[in-house]
Amino acid sequence: MHLSDITHPNQLHGLSIRQLQQIASEIREKHLQTVATSGGHLGPGLGVVELTLALYQTLDLDGDKVIWDVGHQAYPHKLITGRYDRFDTLRQKDGVAGYLKRGESKFDHFGAGHASTSISAALGMALARDAKGEKFKTVAVIGDGALTGGMALEAINHAGHLPKTNLLVVLNDNEMSISPNVGAISRHLNKMRLSPPVQFISDNIKEQVKQLPFVGDSLSPELGRLREGMKRLAVPKVGAVFEELGFTYMGPVDGHNLEELIAIFQQAHQHTGPVIVHVSTVKGKGYAIAEQDQVGYHAQSPFNLTSGKANPSGKPKPPGYSKVFAHALVKLAENNPKIIGITAAMATGTGLDKLQAKLPNQYIDVGIAEQHAVTLAAGMACEGMRPVVAIYSTFLQRGYDQIVHDVCIQNLPVFFCLDRAGIVGADGPTHQGMYDIAYLRCLPNMVLMAPKDEAELQQMIVTGVEHTSGPIAMRYPRGNGYGVPLMEEGWEALPIGKGELLRQGDDVLLVGFGSMVYPAMQVAEILSEHGIEATVVNARFAKPLDTDLILPLAKQIGRVVTLEEGCLIGGFGTAVAEALLDADIVVPVKRLGVPDILVEHAEPNESKAALGLTTPQMAEQILNAFFSKQPSVVS
């Protein structure tokens, strides 16, 4: 049997080790070819090929449920659950999603784009199963990096309190999240890797001791305690921790030895109650370049399989926003030891790895623990430090309660830097930074700003660091800047709540925020070709809004358009509309942004076209809304 023949995971039943090894090889080949061509996550999936095959050979996937944490480690799962023929569409518009997606396959039992959710979801399914009197097995596969997230530990704590609830947790231990793991749990797991596999005391020890003269059945309770005590001695330290929490611990086992994996999974299925199987894997297994650079090859843009190097782009690109952010922050931190960069396991993605390399004492990685990151920063702010919390827009949502209670209510000067704000592309709905304007601007004491380009980003970093009267946040997009000149020194903070007038015209007022300011200027050029002259304002701040600039212009011109790369409900356009209403200025307002829908995975330009957010489309909408008598020939 070949990988291309598999349309249902139950077809793995009865295959020999040699046949499974052949399929494993084909999975890696397909995985590598696909990611090398179109880009995507690489290392995580390569590391779980044997784990996936062995686990699925021991389950009946017509009923049993496997819940994968995060989902980018589930590419092998996708390849053996009916998506082989479409796998070359991975992360492309209308193609196979880069993460698990319930609507994509009946085998994707729980969507997963954020880490640390699998055990909670699997336990919920197990409890529902028991309540309905059903019998299927429930398995959560979670990476050791995700154990740094408090939600995973909360789920383990709950599951361990349910000795009659059957749940299997497979711990995929590769010593990595995206970057190397941090924290005490990671340190203990590393120790486990250096110890021999655990061999539990066999159940027949009781029978053996009972054969001793004068013993018989009289010491059964004592024998039970003896057996458990001997078991504790046999279980390494981390295993003992899980056992004390109520789990049966098994492992560690070689995650690339199919025979051992199948045996331990079969054994695990025989136990009652929660069981954890500790599997030791290598991230990037089977592709030597990825094994040697596990951070760099966590995910890749299209690359040459032989050399491992990214395919050359057609022309040099301006620096990315993350790179400019990192460079500016490092320069400021060199002169201000109170600046502390904080990340939640995303050092490379946010650019804070540059701060780590240059000023390691001013850098903190808390692991996948956004809630902790926010409150940690609040505590540091209490002591006069300048914490800079760099987290993707979509991931900061996980720390929202802490932003409210621990930062805003106490009015503490924490600087939030929201990378990947707006439309991010191939990662899809779980990663689109759609909601941060809405969820931050409603909070008392919060200041919210967004740069129009990479030079203004530099100024806003200074602004955020120097703002000490309360919390402040800056959102900025994924990808490259515009190539505008950058300053190496002499940066000045921007006045809080003050926008910028970029262009004047009498027919319509365009108010752009952040990444939509340059498109607003381009829209104004298109409108000018139709004899319509627009005033363009770079708002800079969504809160406080520059009402001194915007309101008189709105009243004078009489037509207002807002442009934002975020959700329309509660977003920047809503802020402008509210300000107009509060000032009793009744003028027509057209809001351009993301409507009340999920933005699926696609290239950002494809998503913008589908949302009507390309510059010609926005100009067309403005013509239709305010100038319907004008001939509309925008293309």
XYZ file of C-alpha atoms in Angstrom:
635
model
C 0.000 0.000 0.000
C 1.156 3.523 -0.806
C 0.272 6.841 0.812
C -1.705 7.848 -2.271
C -3.998 4.843 -1.713
C -4.992 5.897 1.799
C -8.274 7.786 2.049
C -9.264 6.616 5.542
C -6.894 6.159 8.515
C -8.381 2.747 9.332
C -6.583 1.460 6.224
C -3.469 1.432 8.419
C -4.888 -1.480 10.422
C -2.934 -4.678 9.949
C -0.037 -3.133 8.053
C 3.414 -4.431 8.921
C 6.156 -2.291 10.415
C 7.928 -2.308 7.058
C 4.778 -1.101 5.274
C 4.281 1.656 7.853
C 7.900 2.722 7.444
C 7.367 3.013 3.692
C 4.279 5.169 4.239
C 6.233 7.277 6.735
C 8.865 7.896 4.079
C 6.199 8.893 1.544
C 4.581 11.271 4.041
C 7.878 13.057 4.591
C 8.517 13.271 0.859
C 5.055 14.727 0.148
C 5.315 17.073 3.104
C 8.721 18.399 2.048
C 7.783 18.797 -1.615
C 4.601 20.680 -0.767
C 6.134 23.098 1.725
C 9.179 23.666 -0.464
C 6.853 24.687 -3.296
C 4.241 26.799 -1.535
C 5.582 27.424 1.976
C 4.128 26.417 5.312
C 5.026 24.713 8.567
C 7.794 22.168 8.184
C 9.504 20.914 11.347
C 6.448 20.105 13.485
C 4.834 17.702 11.026
C 8.075 15.945 10.105
C 8.597 15.120 13.765
C 5.300 13.289 14.333
C 5.074 10.996 11.306
C 5.694 7.725 13.161
C 3.710 8.920 16.168
C 0.693 9.543 13.927
C 0.900 6.218 12.100
C 1.402 4.184 15.264
C -1.402 5.915 17.155
C -3.862 5.607 14.292
C -3.086 1.915 13.807
C -4.287 1.323 17.377
C -7.539 3.289 17.022
C -10.810 2.927 15.163
C -11.113 6.353 13.588
C -14.748 5.784 12.602
C -15.527 6.425 16.251
C -12.393 7.278 18.211
C -11.339 10.932 18.288
C -7.849 12.432 18.154
C -7.502 16.102 19.130
C -4.318 17.757 17.904
C -2.882 20.730 19.711
C -2.079 23.816 17.567
C -2.608 21.883 14.339
C 0.538 22.663 12.388
C 1.908 19.336 13.651
C -1.025 17.569 11.995
C 0.101 17.592 8.344
C 0.667 13.791 8.454
C -2.845 13.501 9.898
C -4.200 15.427 6.923
C -2.322 13.241 4.450
C -3.896 9.997 5.741
C -7.421 11.373 6.223
C -8.450 11.926 2.634
C -6.545 15.077 1.709
C -3.553 13.642 -0.124
C -4.884 14.570 -3.566
C -5.435 18.201 -2.522
C -2.406 18.620 -0.296
C -0.589 20.715 -2.889
C -3.220 23.428 -2.248
C -2.010 23.754 1.349
C -2.584 27.263 2.794
C -3.750 28.585 -0.579
C -7.095 30.256 -1.241
C -9.879 27.638 -1.148
C -7.234 24.957 -0.491
C -6.278 22.762 2.449
C -5.986 24.796 5.657
C -2.673 25.034 7.476
C -4.383 24.189 10.771
C -7.142 21.808 11.792
C -10.582 22.902 10.684
C -13.790 21.133 11.655
C -15.493 22.021 8.381
C -12.686 20.542 6.296
C -12.805 16.924 7.438
C -14.801 14.681 9.731
C -11.453 13.652 11.214
C -10.658 17.216 12.319
C -12.573 17.011 15.570
C -11.454 20.363 16.968
C -10.056 23.467 15.283
C -6.602 24.369 16.485
C -4.639 27.515 15.723
C -3.687 28.518 19.264
C -1.717 26.189 21.518
C -2.588 24.445 24.790
C -6.262 23.714 24.012
C -6.205 20.013 23.135
C -6.476 18.443 26.587
C -9.396 20.662 27.572
C -11.248 19.874 24.351
C -10.523 16.145 24.546
C -11.608 15.996 28.170
C -14.820 17.793 27.264
C -15.508 15.206 24.574
C -14.690 12.366 26.980
C -17.101 13.695 29.591
C -19.805 14.131 26.947
C -19.134 10.569 25.762
C -19.590 9.183 29.262
C -22.728 11.240 29.842
C -24.259 9.769 26.680
C -23.127 6.227 27.458
C -20.881 5.977 24.404
C -17.606 4.057 24.202
C -15.173 5.771 21.815
C -11.598 6.559 22.795
C -10.463 10.170 23.144
C -6.836 11.190 22.587
C -5.134 14.581 22.905
C -1.765 15.058 21.188
C 0.096 17.995 22.691
C 3.642 19.267 22.274
C 5.853 19.911 25.274
C 5.961 23.566 24.250
C 2.208 23.812 24.743
C 2.607 22.603 28.339
C 4.035 26.057 29.085
C 0.487 27.338 28.565
C -1.543 27.483 31.741
C -4.655 26.159 30.039
C -2.987 22.795 29.424
C -2.016 22.546 33.086
C -5.548 23.486 34.150
C -6.898 20.657 31.993
C -4.381 18.177 33.412
C -5.397 19.230 36.912
C -9.067 18.607 36.099
C -8.545 15.322 34.263
C -6.435 13.937 37.087
C -9.416 14.439 39.399
C -11.543 12.080 37.250
C -10.131 8.562 37.808
C -12.979 6.870 35.920
C -12.821 9.087 32.816
C -10.780 7.424 30.093
C -8.520 9.958 28.375
C -5.191 9.458 26.640
C -2.771 12.380 26.436
C 0.170 11.927 24.080
C 2.994 14.280 25.001
C 5.036 14.998 21.867
C 8.296 16.040 23.488
C 10.750 17.573 21.018
C 12.217 20.189 23.388
C 10.776 22.907 21.167
C 7.846 25.211 20.617
C 8.797 27.499 17.741
C 11.952 28.388 19.635
C 13.556 26.280 22.385
C 11.250 25.864 25.347
C 11.678 27.707 28.598
C 10.707 27.039 32.196
C 10.794 24.378 34.865
C 8.588 21.876 33.043
C 10.859 21.964 30.028
C 13.906 21.462 32.264
C 12.349 18.374 33.856
C 11.345 16.921 30.502
C 14.893 17.356 29.291
C 16.071 15.322 32.259
C 13.597 12.633 31.284
C 15.185 12.335 27.859
C 18.474 11.387 29.516
C 16.947 8.613 31.609
C 16.176 5.086 30.320
C 12.565 4.240 29.424
C 10.413 3.494 32.446
C 9.479 -0.096 33.025
C 6.526 -0.186 35.413
C 6.289 -2.854 38.059
C 4.272 -5.665 36.524
C 0.808 -6.351 37.816
C 1.729 -9.928 38.679
C 4.111 -8.804 41.452
C 1.140 -9.052 43.743
C 0.610 -12.648 42.763
C 4.297 -13.416 43.231
C 4.399 -11.966 46.764
C 1.186 -13.764 47.709
C 2.990 -17.070 47.140
C 5.319 -16.368 50.062
C 4.638 -18.490 53.205
C 2.254 -16.949 55.766
C 1.310 -14.079 53.426
C -1.591 -15.157 51.251
C -4.288 -12.518 50.900
C -3.896 -11.047 54.376
C -1.637 -8.181 53.323
C -3.486 -7.072 50.184
C -3.849 -3.399 51.203
C -0.219 -3.275 52.276
C 0.865 -5.005 49.077
C -1.058 -2.398 47.105
C 0.813 0.379 48.863
C 4.102 -1.492 48.367
C 3.420 -1.834 44.660
C 2.580 1.859 44.344
C 5.683 2.798 46.315
C 7.902 0.670 44.086
C 6.194 2.211 41.088
C 7.076 5.702 42.343
C 10.698 4.635 42.525
C 10.543 3.407 38.952
C 8.951 6.562 37.579
C 11.391 9.406 36.883
C 10.742 12.747 38.486
C 8.473 14.280 35.845
C 6.556 11.043 35.532
C 5.994 11.095 39.271
C 4.581 14.589 38.973
C 1.977 13.399 36.474
C 1.245 10.352 38.603
C 0.662 12.550 41.641
C -1.763 14.580 39.526
C -3.810 11.447 38.897
C -2.463 10.230 35.552
C -0.965 6.873 34.691
C 2.398 7.836 33.215
C 4.080 5.783 30.490
C 7.371 6.545 28.780
C 9.440 8.127 27.566
C 9.361 6.147 24.324
C 11.285 6.717 21.094
C 8.892 8.671 18.889
C 10.423 7.330 15.694
C 10.332 3.613 16.590
C 7.040 2.321 15.198
C 7.195 -1.020 17.002
C 7.720 0.597 20.416
C 5.065 3.238 19.759
C 2.415 0.715 18.744
C 3.149 -1.415 21.800
C 2.923 1.467 24.256
C -0.273 2.868 22.691
C -1.902 -0.568 22.834
C -0.907 -0.815 26.479
C -2.195 2.694 27.222
C -5.620 1.892 25.773
C -6.024 -0.902 28.332
C -5.825 1.435 31.325
C -8.801 3.034 33.047
C -8.718 6.739 33.752
C -6.398 9.424 32.433
C -3.131 8.205 30.899
C -0.190 10.194 29.585
C 2.266 8.672 27.098
C 5.529 10.595 26.883
C 6.934 10.382 23.340
C 10.399 11.704 22.553
C 10.645 13.065 18.992
C 12.967 15.150 16.843
C 11.507 18.277 15.259
C 12.235 18.228 11.532
C 12.984 14.479 11.563
C 14.083 13.099 8.206
C 15.289 16.395 6.720
C 18.783 17.014 8.049
C 18.708 20.770 7.412
C 15.523 21.133 9.468
C 16.896 18.921 12.239
C 19.950 21.165 12.530
C 17.993 24.443 12.450
C 14.785 23.650 14.264
C 13.875 27.297 14.825
C 14.494 28.448 11.265
C 12.651 25.503 9.758
C 9.618 25.568 12.034
C 7.975 27.187 9.026
C 9.365 28.213 5.684
C 8.536 30.270 2.653
C 9.139 28.407 -0.637
C 12.676 27.019 -0.660
C 15.140 24.777 -2.487
C 14.963 21.271 -1.040
C 18.579 20.475 -1.838
C 20.154 23.562 -0.303
C 17.411 24.462 2.150
C 17.717 28.087 1.091
C 14.710 30.277 0.378
C 13.909 30.860 -3.267
C 15.293 34.275 -4.275
C 12.754 37.055 -4.638
C 12.536 39.055 -7.824
C 13.856 42.257 -6.303
C 15.070 43.521 -2.924
C 12.277 44.306 -0.477
C 12.081 47.010 2.176
C 12.673 45.803 5.738
C 9.770 44.124 7.473
C 7.903 45.840 10.289
C 9.080 43.231 12.803
C 12.703 43.861 11.847
C 12.328 47.635 12.157
C 10.585 47.182 15.498
C 13.400 44.981 16.811
C 16.145 47.327 15.611
C 14.522 50.374 17.166
C 13.758 48.655 20.457
C 17.317 47.358 20.805
C 18.754 50.848 20.241
C 16.433 52.332 22.865
C 17.104 49.502 25.311
C 20.867 49.977 25.001
C 20.423 53.405 26.566
C 17.641 52.514 28.984
C 18.171 49.472 31.227
C 14.575 49.754 32.447
C 13.250 48.566 29.081
C 12.370 44.869 29.241
C 11.131 43.016 26.160
C 8.617 40.264 26.928
C 7.446 37.573 24.508
C 5.206 34.518 24.790
C 7.287 31.914 22.919
C 7.430 34.065 19.771
C 10.942 35.522 19.905
C 11.715 35.103 16.209
C 8.266 36.089 14.984
C 8.193 39.332 16.940
C 11.868 40.144 16.383
C 12.692 40.016 20.085
C 15.357 37.410 19.355
C 17.484 40.430 18.353
C 17.011 41.885 21.834
C 17.794 38.497 23.369
C 21.051 38.277 21.427
C 22.183 41.835 22.203
C 20.787 42.424 25.700
C 19.803 39.064 27.221
C 19.220 40.578 30.661
C 16.522 42.814 29.179
C 14.632 39.981 27.506
C 12.059 37.534 28.918
C 10.329 34.595 27.216
C 7.491 33.270 29.373
C 6.538 30.383 27.061
C 3.051 30.038 25.604
C 1.531 31.969 28.474
C 0.072 35.260 27.287
C -1.936 35.788 30.471
C 1.185 35.466 32.576
C 3.125 37.742 30.201
C 0.625 40.567 30.673
C 0.457 40.372 34.460
C 4.215 39.870 34.712
C 4.586 43.133 32.786
C 2.107 44.794 35.117
C 4.168 43.744 38.105
C 7.340 45.083 36.517
C 5.605 48.369 35.717
C 4.678 48.686 39.394
C 8.399 48.770 40.144
C 9.265 51.435 37.601
C 10.405 49.234 34.726
C 9.338 49.833 31.112
C 7.906 46.484 29.993
C 7.379 46.091 26.249
C 5.030 43.168 25.593
C 5.403 41.990 21.983
C 2.636 39.534 21.085
C 0.711 38.879 17.888
C -2.665 40.617 17.774
C -4.571 37.334 17.688
C -2.593 35.843 20.596
C -2.976 38.867 22.857
C -6.678 38.032 22.944
C -5.742 35.211 25.298
C -4.554 37.731 27.888
C -7.542 40.051 27.628
C -8.789 39.679 31.180
C -5.301 40.522 32.438
C -5.162 43.621 30.209
C -8.422 44.777 31.775
C -7.879 43.896 35.426
C -4.143 43.954 35.933
C -3.142 46.771 33.595
C -6.005 49.130 32.704
C -7.857 49.198 36.018
C -4.567 49.900 37.776
C -3.514 52.301 34.997
C -0.050 50.795 34.721
C 2.405 51.876 31.988
C 2.716 48.673 29.996
C 3.566 49.029 26.291
C 1.797 46.442 24.113
C 3.241 45.865 20.625
C 0.776 43.955 18.469
C 2.539 42.322 15.536
C 0.529 40.708 12.699
C -2.362 43.168 13.079
C -4.819 43.009 10.199
C -4.915 40.466 7.385
C -2.032 37.995 7.693
C -2.722 35.535 4.902
C -2.151 31.803 4.760
C -2.569 31.035 8.468
C -6.275 31.823 8.208
C -8.958 32.845 10.742
C -7.057 31.811 13.866
C -4.229 34.214 13.044
C -5.934 37.156 11.345
C -5.427 40.225 13.567
C -8.945 41.500 13.129
C -10.176 42.470 16.566
C -7.513 44.379 18.499
C -8.826 47.867 17.626
C -12.275 46.908 18.914
C -11.113 45.062 22.008
C -8.546 47.651 23.106
C -10.151 50.994 22.343
C -13.087 50.243 24.644
C -10.809 49.967 27.695
C -10.446 52.956 30.035
C -6.895 54.373 30.276
C -5.737 52.605 27.101
C -4.001 54.521 24.292
C -4.082 52.848 20.869
C -1.940 53.860 17.894
C -0.861 52.469 14.515
C 1.910 53.678 12.173
C 1.346 54.474 8.517
C 4.847 53.198 7.609
C 8.068 51.863 9.102
C 9.494 55.315 9.886
C 6.417 56.236 11.882
C 6.751 52.858 13.613
C 10.111 54.042 14.955
C 8.506 57.175 16.353
C 5.693 55.199 17.929
C 8.147 52.890 19.694
C 9.683 55.960 21.307
C 6.180 57.210 22.089
C 5.230 53.932 23.753
C 8.385 53.716 25.844
C 8.121 57.315 27.005
C 4.401 57.145 27.809
C 4.353 56.550 31.560
C 0.900 57.793 32.555
C -0.857 54.528 31.688
C -1.043 51.614 29.239
C -0.413 52.127 25.543
C -0.654 49.791 22.544
C 0.685 49.890 19.013
C -0.607 47.653 16.204
C 1.383 47.043 13.039
C 1.024 44.676 10.091
C 2.829 41.584 8.948
C 5.260 41.938 6.073
C 7.447 44.608 4.589
C 7.289 48.362 4.902
C 7.205 50.905 2.104
C 10.925 51.572 1.830
C 10.729 55.040 3.362
C 13.944 56.452 4.881
C 14.576 55.295 8.427
C 16.270 57.328 11.133
C 19.200 55.922 13.046
C 18.946 58.453 15.857
C 17.086 61.545 16.935
C 13.703 59.853 17.146
C 11.043 61.899 18.891
C 7.853 60.816 20.556
C 4.577 61.742 18.894
C 2.075 63.887 20.791
C -0.581 61.525 22.171
C -3.847 61.712 20.264
C -2.658 63.908 17.408
C -3.139 62.956 13.751
C -1.581 64.230 10.567
C -3.083 66.080 7.589
C -1.612 64.602 4.399
C -3.739 66.010 1.612
C -6.465 68.635 1.233
C -9.598 68.603 -0.907
C -13.161 69.851 -0.633
C -15.237 66.863 -1.729
C -14.660 64.000 0.717
C -12.676 63.357 3.905
C -10.686 60.108 4.005
C -9.466 59.137 7.478
C -6.996 56.242 7.391
C -5.622 54.288 10.323
C -2.294 52.485 10.275
C -1.775 50.243 7.265
C -4.686 51.887 5.430
C -3.182 55.387 5.269
C -1.146 54.823 2.113
C -4.108 53.101 0.416
C -6.194 56.135 1.383
C -3.705 58.340 -0.471
C -3.938 56.033 -3.499
C -7.747 56.145 -3.349
C -7.538 59.943 -3.306
C -5.477 59.839 -6.509
C -8.062 57.652 -8.214
C -10.885 59.958 -7.097
C -8.954 62.953 -8.402
C -9.007 61.367 -11.843
C -12.803 61.644 -11.602
C -12.705 65.280 -10.583
C -13.209 64.539 -6.895
C -10.700 66.039 -4.490
C -10.196 64.338 -1.151
C -8.709 65.428 2.130
C -6.648 62.623 3.659
C -5.902 62.357 7.376
C -3.479 59.926 8.995
C -5.273 59.358 12.296
C -2.256 57.778 14.016
C -4.379 57.221 17.123
C -7.674 55.346 17.388
C -7.781 56.361 21.037
C -7.665 59.172 21.901
C -8.979 60.269 18.533
C -7.801 63.608 17.174
C -11.215 65.239 17.236
C -9.677 68.712 16.976
C -8.452 67.754 13.497
C -11.158 65.394 12.258
C -14.403 67.007 13.430
C -13.989 70.461 11.819
C -12.942 68.838 8.548
C -15.934 66.483 8.644
C -18.312 69.371 9.305
C -16.775 71.496 6.558
C -16.560 68.789 3.858
C -19.745 66.916 4.712
C -18.692 63.432 3.584
C -16.513 61.084 5.659
C -14.849 57.785 4.792
C -12.855 55.736 7.319
C -10.355 53.082 6.258
C -9.014 50.355 8.547
C -7.584 46.840 8.352
C -9.662 45.314 11.098
C -13.221 44.444 12.010
C -15.804 47.160 11.357
C -17.856 46.301 14.436
C -16.447 48.430 17.242
C -13.416 49.373 15.157
C -11.771 52.610 14.079
C -14.639 53.703 11.838
C -17.012 53.208 14.732
C -14.793 55.472 16.848
C -15.023 58.247 14.237
C -18.794 57.803 13.885
C -19.219 57.966 17.667
C -17.165 61.162 17.848
C -19.299 62.760 15.130
C -22.518 61.782 16.904
C -21.247 63.036 20.258
C -20.416 66.398 18.632
C -23.850 66.583 16.915
C -22.205 66.574 13.507
C -24.624 64.768 11.212
C -22.847 63.870 7.992
C -22.844 60.669 5.916
C -20.093 58.245 6.941
C -18.784 55.321 4.876
C -16.711 52.773 6.826
C -14.303 50.578 4.883
C -12.840 47.579 6.677
C -13.529 43.923 7.411
C -17.228 43.034 7.750
C -18.664 40.549 10.231
C -17.124 37.461 8.629
C -14.136 35.202 9.219
C -11.274 35.841 6.817
C -10.138 32.481 5.483
C -6.594 31.534 4.472
C -5.328 33.107 1.258
C -2.686 35.552 0.104
C -3.374 38.939 1.751
C -4.047 40.577 -1.598
C -6.555 37.842 -2.434
C -8.317 38.404 0.888
C -8.406 42.150 0.367
C -9.895 41.701 -3.091
C -12.568 39.376 -1.669
C -13.362 41.980 1.006
C -13.466 44.920 -1.400
C -10.387 46.508 0.159
C -8.130 47.024 -2.849
C -7.654 50.685 -3.720
C -9.724 50.560 -6.945
C -12.527 48.740 -5.113
C -12.548 51.275 -2.284
C -12.586 54.168 -4.739
C -15.521 52.502 -6.509
C -17.433 52.182 -3.242
C -16.849 55.845 -2.417
C -18.037 56.919 -5.872
C -21.172 54.818 -5.517
C -21.884 56.022 -1.984
C -21.400 59.748 -2.429
C -21.101 60.544 -6.095
C -23.545 58.216 -7.807
C -24.162 60.740 -10.579
C -20.509 60.575 -11.456
C -19.528 58.064 -14.145
C -17.848 55.131 -12.392
C -15.242 53.431 -14.530
C -12.773 52.384 -11.852
C -11.094 49.098 -12.678
